[in-house]
Amino acid sequence: MTKPAPRTAEAETPPPRTRTSTRTGRIRPRALSALAMSAAVLLTCCVGASADAAPRQTPAPALDASVSDVPTAKLGDSWHPGCPVPPSGLRLIRMNHWGFDGQVHQGELVAGEQAVAPLLYVFGRAFEAHFPIRQMRVMAEFGGDDVAAMAADNTSAFNCRSVTGDPTEVSQHSYGDAVDINTLENPYVDVNDVVYPPAGAVFLDRNRDDPGMIYQGDVITTAMREMGWQWGGRWSPPDYQHFSANGRAATAGRAAGASAERGRPRRTHALRGQNTSR
């Protein structure tokens, strides 16, 4: 009988098997941590380089105005029963303005509905020109007190009240189509030569060139004129802070050839060809 050939060591070694690992792509935790760190460094490097190459643009400041009905709290003592305009005829304007600090601030005005478009145009032009406004707060914050608001250098529009210095006249501000701007830098003088606010007396010198002052032909007077509003700075005595839609400050007429802004006559030449009735 023929014996089978003895196994050799090579024959006893099992043939290699090809296995598909079920852990394909798995990385040891230590290796994963190192890879994440490398990726983070690479990302920081690239993002930093990209930021240096193309800095993010900051949006240019804008008027950013909004118009709404007037909440009761925003009227306060500036409105009361018997006023010529009901609350429904008034609007609250919120808009940005440049301050004396060179920064943009949000202000608020209450104005008659018919005055919204002209005021947005004027203050839009003022914003573009970086014309500074000290502050713009509704008259409710001053209890409707015109003298207190002027002393605070406040810019405001609607305020249902009599003419300051003449309780027999109804102020044009009661209709919401008049506005006072930077009351300290642009004071007014009454018929008794009293200056309001008193600290504004130094600004009666219109040769000064201080920020916030209003001059004939500047951005404020030009925009107001384009809207058909007239400036009290041309009156005698003057009211440099005041603009109104019909060129007046009081609703009742005085003698022919005169009108009243807080009780003072206007220059007669300013009345020529103008309709001073509402």
Short mmCIF file of C-alpha atoms in Angstrom, two decimals:
data_model
loop_
_atom_site.label_atom_id
_atom_site.label_comp_id
_atom_site.label_asym_id
_atom_site.label_seq_id
_atom_site.Cartn_x
_atom_site.Cartn_y
_atom_site.Cartn_z
CA MET A 1 0.00 0.00 0.00
CA THR A 2 1.22 3.34 -0.89
CA LYS A 3 1.39 5.71 2.08
CA PRO A 4 0.25 9.27 1.71
CA ALA A 5 2.98 11.79 1.43
CA PRO A 6 3.83 13.44 4.73
CA ARG A 7 2.60 17.02 5.27
CA THR A 8 5.19 19.69 4.98
CA ALA A 9 5.30 22.81 7.13
CA GLU A 10 4.20 24.84 4.16
CA ALA A 11 1.18 22.66 3.64
CA GLU A 12 0.21 22.95 7.30
CA THR A 13 0.13 26.77 7.16
CA PRO A 14 -3.46 27.81 6.38
CA PRO A 15 -3.89 29.89 3.24
CA PRO A 16 -4.30 33.61 3.80
CA ARG A 17 -7.87 34.79 3.92
CA THR A 18 -9.08 38.09 2.52
CA ARG A 19 -11.42 39.83 4.98
CA THR A 20 -13.43 42.94 4.58
CA SER A 21 -13.17 44.79 7.82
CA THR A 22 -16.39 46.05 9.32
CA ARG A 23 -14.39 48.93 10.84
CA THR A 24 -13.22 50.46 7.60
CA GLY A 25 -12.53 54.23 8.12
CA ARG A 26 -12.50 54.05 11.88
CA ILE A 27 -9.80 56.23 13.42
CA ARG A 28 -8.42 55.82 16.85
CA PRO A 29 -9.54 58.54 19.32
CA ARG A 30 -6.05 59.97 19.66
CA ALA A 31 -5.67 60.24 15.91
CA LEU A 32 -9.13 61.83 15.61
CA SER A 33 -8.25 64.51 18.17
CA ALA A 34 -5.05 65.37 16.34
CA LEU A 35 -6.89 65.60 13.04
CA ALA A 36 -9.56 67.89 14.49
CA MET A 37 -6.91 70.19 15.91
CA SER A 38 -5.14 70.39 12.57
CA ALA A 39 -8.41 71.19 10.80
CA ALA A 40 -9.23 73.93 13.31
CA VAL A 41 -5.85 75.57 12.82
CA LEU A 42 -6.25 75.38 9.07
CA LEU A 43 -9.78 76.86 9.23
CA THR A 44 -8.68 79.71 11.48
CA CYS A 45 -5.82 80.50 9.17
CA CYS A 46 -8.01 80.52 6.09
CA VAL A 47 -10.84 82.51 7.66
CA GLY A 48 -8.41 85.07 9.02
CA ALA A 49 -6.75 85.48 5.68
CA SER A 50 -10.14 85.82 3.96
CA ALA A 51 -11.31 88.43 6.48
CA ASP A 52 -8.15 90.45 5.95
CA ALA A 53 -8.58 90.28 2.21
CA ALA A 54 -12.30 91.21 2.16
CA PRO A 55 -13.47 93.02 5.34
CA ARG A 56 -17.19 92.93 6.06
CA GLN A 57 -18.95 96.14 5.01
CA THR A 58 -20.92 97.98 7.71
CA PRO A 59 -24.25 99.30 6.41
CA ALA A 60 -24.30 103.08 6.08
CA PRO A 61 -26.48 104.86 8.67
CA ALA A 62 -29.95 105.74 7.40
CA LEU A 63 -32.95 107.80 8.52
CA ASP A 64 -34.80 104.50 9.13
CA ALA A 65 -38.13 106.24 9.76
CA SER A 66 -41.38 104.61 10.85
CA VAL A 67 -44.84 106.17 11.20
CA SER A 68 -47.65 104.93 13.43
CA ASP A 69 -50.69 106.02 15.39
CA VAL A 70 -49.80 107.85 18.58
CA PRO A 71 -50.02 105.84 21.82
CA THR A 72 -51.76 107.71 24.63
CA ALA A 73 -48.55 107.80 26.66
CA LYS A 74 -46.79 109.65 23.84
CA LEU A 75 -49.40 112.41 23.98
CA GLY A 76 -49.63 112.92 27.73
CA ASP A 77 -50.36 116.55 28.62
CA SER A 78 -49.54 117.73 25.11
CA TRP A 79 -53.13 116.89 24.13
CA HIS A 80 -56.44 117.45 25.92
CA PRO A 81 -60.13 117.51 25.01
CA GLY A 82 -60.93 120.58 22.93
CA CYS A 83 -57.70 120.51 20.92
CA PRO A 84 -58.26 121.33 17.23
CA VAL A 85 -56.87 117.95 16.10
CA PRO A 86 -58.04 114.63 17.59
CA PRO A 87 -55.47 111.93 18.41
CA SER A 88 -56.60 110.04 15.31
CA GLY A 89 -55.33 112.93 13.20
CA LEU A 90 -51.83 112.73 14.67
CA ARG A 91 -48.94 110.42 13.90
CA LEU A 92 -45.84 109.32 15.81
CA ILE A 93 -42.69 109.52 13.70
CA ARG A 94 -39.65 107.57 14.85
CA MET A 95 -36.48 108.33 12.94
CA ASN A 96 -32.73 108.58 13.29
CA HIS A 97 -30.81 111.82 13.51
CA TRP A 98 -27.20 112.83 13.95
CA GLY A 99 -26.34 114.12 17.41
CA PHE A 100 -23.84 116.73 18.52
CA ASP A 101 -21.60 113.82 19.51
CA GLY A 102 -21.29 112.67 15.90
CA GLN A 103 -23.34 109.54 16.60
CA VAL A 104 -26.72 108.43 15.26
CA HIS A 105 -29.63 108.54 17.71
CA GLN A 106 -33.30 107.67 17.39
CA GLY A 107 -35.77 110.49 17.92
CA GLU A 108 -39.54 110.83 18.11
CA LEU A 109 -41.91 113.51 16.83
CA VAL A 110 -45.67 113.77 17.08
CA ALA A 111 -47.07 115.63 14.09
CA GLY A 112 -50.29 116.08 12.18
CA GLU A 113 -50.99 113.44 9.56
CA GLN A 114 -50.68 116.05 6.81
CA ALA A 115 -47.22 117.07 8.06
CA VAL A 116 -45.64 113.60 8.00
CA ALA A 117 -44.44 113.62 4.37
CA PRO A 118 -42.89 117.13 4.54
CA LEU A 119 -41.14 116.41 7.83
CA LEU A 120 -39.74 113.11 6.60
CA TYR A 121 -38.36 114.89 3.56
CA VAL A 122 -36.78 117.69 5.58
CA PHE A 123 -35.24 115.48 8.24
CA GLY A 124 -34.11 113.04 5.57
CA ARG A 125 -32.19 115.85 3.89
CA ALA A 126 -30.82 116.94 7.27
CA PHE A 127 -29.66 113.39 8.00
CA GLU A 128 -27.87 113.13 4.66
CA ALA A 129 -26.07 116.39 5.42
CA HIS A 130 -25.14 115.23 8.97
CA PHE A 131 -26.95 118.26 10.39
CA PRO A 132 -26.81 117.72 14.19
CA ILE A 133 -29.91 117.70 16.37
CA ARG A 134 -29.48 117.82 20.14
CA GLN A 135 -32.47 115.65 20.93
CA MET A 136 -35.89 114.86 19.53
CA ARG A 137 -38.42 113.93 22.22
CA VAL A 138 -42.21 114.12 22.24
CA MET A 139 -43.70 116.98 24.24
CA ALA A 140 -45.38 114.53 26.62
CA GLU A 141 -41.94 114.09 28.20
CA PHE A 142 -41.99 117.78 29.12
CA GLY A 143 -45.59 117.81 30.30
CA GLY A 144 -46.46 119.97 27.31
CA ASP A 145 -44.31 122.79 28.76
CA ASP A 146 -42.86 124.74 25.83
CA VAL A 147 -40.45 126.74 27.99
CA ALA A 148 -39.00 123.57 29.57
CA ALA A 149 -38.62 121.92 26.16
CA MET A 150 -36.78 124.95 24.76
CA ALA A 151 -34.44 125.04 27.76
CA ALA A 152 -33.59 121.38 27.01
CA ASP A 153 -32.72 122.24 23.39
CA ASN A 154 -35.45 119.86 22.25
CA THR A 155 -36.75 119.48 18.71
CA SER A 156 -40.53 118.89 18.61
CA ALA A 157 -43.66 119.44 16.56
CA PHE A 158 -47.18 118.88 17.94
CA ASN A 159 -48.12 120.52 21.23
CA CYS A 160 -51.69 121.64 21.87
CA ARG A 161 -51.23 124.92 23.72
CA SER A 162 -51.70 128.64 23.54
CA VAL A 163 -49.00 130.86 22.13
CA THR A 164 -46.18 131.21 24.63
CA GLY A 165 -46.50 134.74 25.99
CA ASP A 166 -50.00 135.24 24.57
CA PRO A 167 -52.74 133.00 26.01
CA THR A 168 -55.36 134.54 23.72
CA GLU A 169 -53.83 132.84 20.64
CA VAL A 170 -53.80 129.16 19.73
CA SER A 171 -50.33 128.01 18.73
CA GLN A 172 -49.85 126.58 15.26
CA HIS A 173 -48.21 123.63 17.00
CA SER A 174 -51.70 122.66 18.16
CA TYR A 175 -52.42 121.53 14.61
CA GLY A 176 -49.22 119.52 14.32
CA ASP A 177 -47.98 121.36 11.24
CA ALA A 178 -45.24 123.40 12.91
CA VAL A 179 -41.85 122.32 14.23
CA ASP A 180 -39.12 123.84 16.42
CA ILE A 181 -35.53 122.70 15.77
CA ASN A 182 -32.55 123.01 18.12
CA THR A 183 -34.23 125.58 20.34
CA LEU A 184 -31.06 126.67 22.16
CA GLU A 185 -28.93 127.34 19.07
CA ASN A 186 -31.97 128.92 17.38
CA PRO A 187 -33.73 131.06 20.02
CA TYR A 188 -36.79 133.24 19.63
CA VAL A 189 -37.47 136.72 20.93
CA ASP A 190 -40.94 137.79 22.07
CA VAL A 191 -42.56 141.20 21.63
CA ASN A 192 -41.08 142.31 24.96
CA ASP A 193 -37.57 141.39 23.78
CA VAL A 194 -37.45 138.39 26.12
CA VAL A 195 -35.24 135.61 24.75
CA TYR A 196 -36.35 131.98 24.95
CA PRO A 197 -34.49 130.05 26.19
CA PRO A 198 -32.41 132.61 28.13
CA ALA A 199 -29.21 130.63 27.50
CA GLY A 200 -29.85 131.03 23.77
CA ALA A 201 -29.20 134.79 23.88
CA VAL A 202 -25.62 134.30 22.72
CA PHE A 203 -26.93 132.69 19.53
CA LEU A 204 -28.77 135.82 18.49
CA ASP A 205 -25.44 136.67 16.91
CA ARG A 206 -26.09 134.92 13.59
CA ASN A 207 -22.51 135.53 12.49
CA ARG A 208 -21.59 132.60 14.70
CA ASP A 209 -20.93 129.28 12.99
CA ASP A 210 -21.89 126.81 15.71
CA PRO A 211 -23.23 123.30 14.97
CA GLY A 212 -27.01 123.11 14.91
CA MET A 213 -27.61 126.75 13.99
CA ILE A 214 -30.03 127.40 11.14
CA TYR A 215 -29.24 129.91 8.39
CA GLN A 216 -31.00 131.18 5.33
CA GLY A 217 -30.06 128.91 2.41
CA ASP A 218 -28.78 125.98 4.51
CA VAL A 219 -30.04 122.39 4.24
CA ILE A 220 -32.90 122.96 6.69
CA THR A 221 -34.33 126.19 5.27
CA THR A 222 -33.86 124.95 1.70
CA ALA A 223 -35.69 121.67 2.34
CA MET A 224 -38.46 123.47 4.23
CA ARG A 225 -38.91 125.92 1.39
CA GLU A 226 -39.12 123.05 -1.08
CA MET A 227 -41.97 121.63 1.01
CA GLY A 228 -43.71 125.00 1.16
CA TRP A 229 -42.96 125.53 4.87
CA GLN A 230 -41.74 128.93 6.03
CA TRP A 231 -39.13 129.99 8.53
CA GLY A 232 -39.67 132.24 11.56
CA GLY A 233 -36.05 133.36 11.36
CA ARG A 234 -37.14 136.01 8.85
CA TRP A 235 -39.66 137.56 11.23
CA SER A 236 -39.09 140.59 13.40
CA PRO A 237 -38.59 139.82 16.22
CA PRO A 238 -37.09 136.54 14.94
CA ASP A 239 -37.97 132.97 15.79
CA TYR A 240 -35.00 131.05 14.45
CA GLN A 241 -36.19 127.64 15.63
CA HIS A 242 -39.69 127.72 14.12
CA PHE A 243 -41.08 126.44 10.81
CA SER A 244 -44.74 126.07 9.88
CA ALA A 245 -46.75 124.88 6.91
CA ASN A 246 -48.69 128.11 6.52
CA GLY A 247 -45.95 130.51 7.60
CA ARG A 248 -47.57 131.27 10.92
CA ALA A 249 -47.34 130.27 14.54
CA ALA A 250 -50.77 131.32 15.73
CA THR A 251 -54.03 130.27 14.13
CA ALA A 252 -55.89 133.52 14.70
CA GLY A 253 -55.02 136.50 12.52
CA ARG A 254 -54.03 139.83 13.94
CA ALA A 255 -54.20 143.19 12.25
CA ALA A 256 -53.70 143.31 8.48
CA GLY A 257 -50.07 142.90 7.56
CA ALA A 258 -49.19 141.10 10.81
CA SER A 259 -49.33 137.62 12.27
CA ALA A 260 -48.19 136.07 15.48
CA GLU A 261 -45.56 133.57 16.46
CA ARG A 262 -45.90 133.23 20.19
CA GLY A 263 -47.39 136.74 20.17
CA ARG A 264 -44.97 138.71 17.97
CA PRO A 265 -45.58 140.38 14.59
CA ARG A 266 -43.88 139.24 11.42
CA ARG A 267 -42.11 141.37 8.90
CA THR A 268 -44.73 142.78 6.54
CA HIS A 269 -42.65 141.95 3.45
CA ALA A 270 -42.83 138.28 4.41
CA LEU A 271 -46.60 138.42 4.04
CA ARG A 272 -46.70 139.69 0.49
CA GLY A 273 -48.42 137.29 -1.83
CA GLN A 274 -48.91 134.71 0.92
CA ASN A 275 -52.13 133.23 2.19
CA THR A 276 -51.93 133.33 5.99
CA SER A 277 -55.28 131.67 6.61
CA ARG A 278 -55.59 127.98 7.32
#
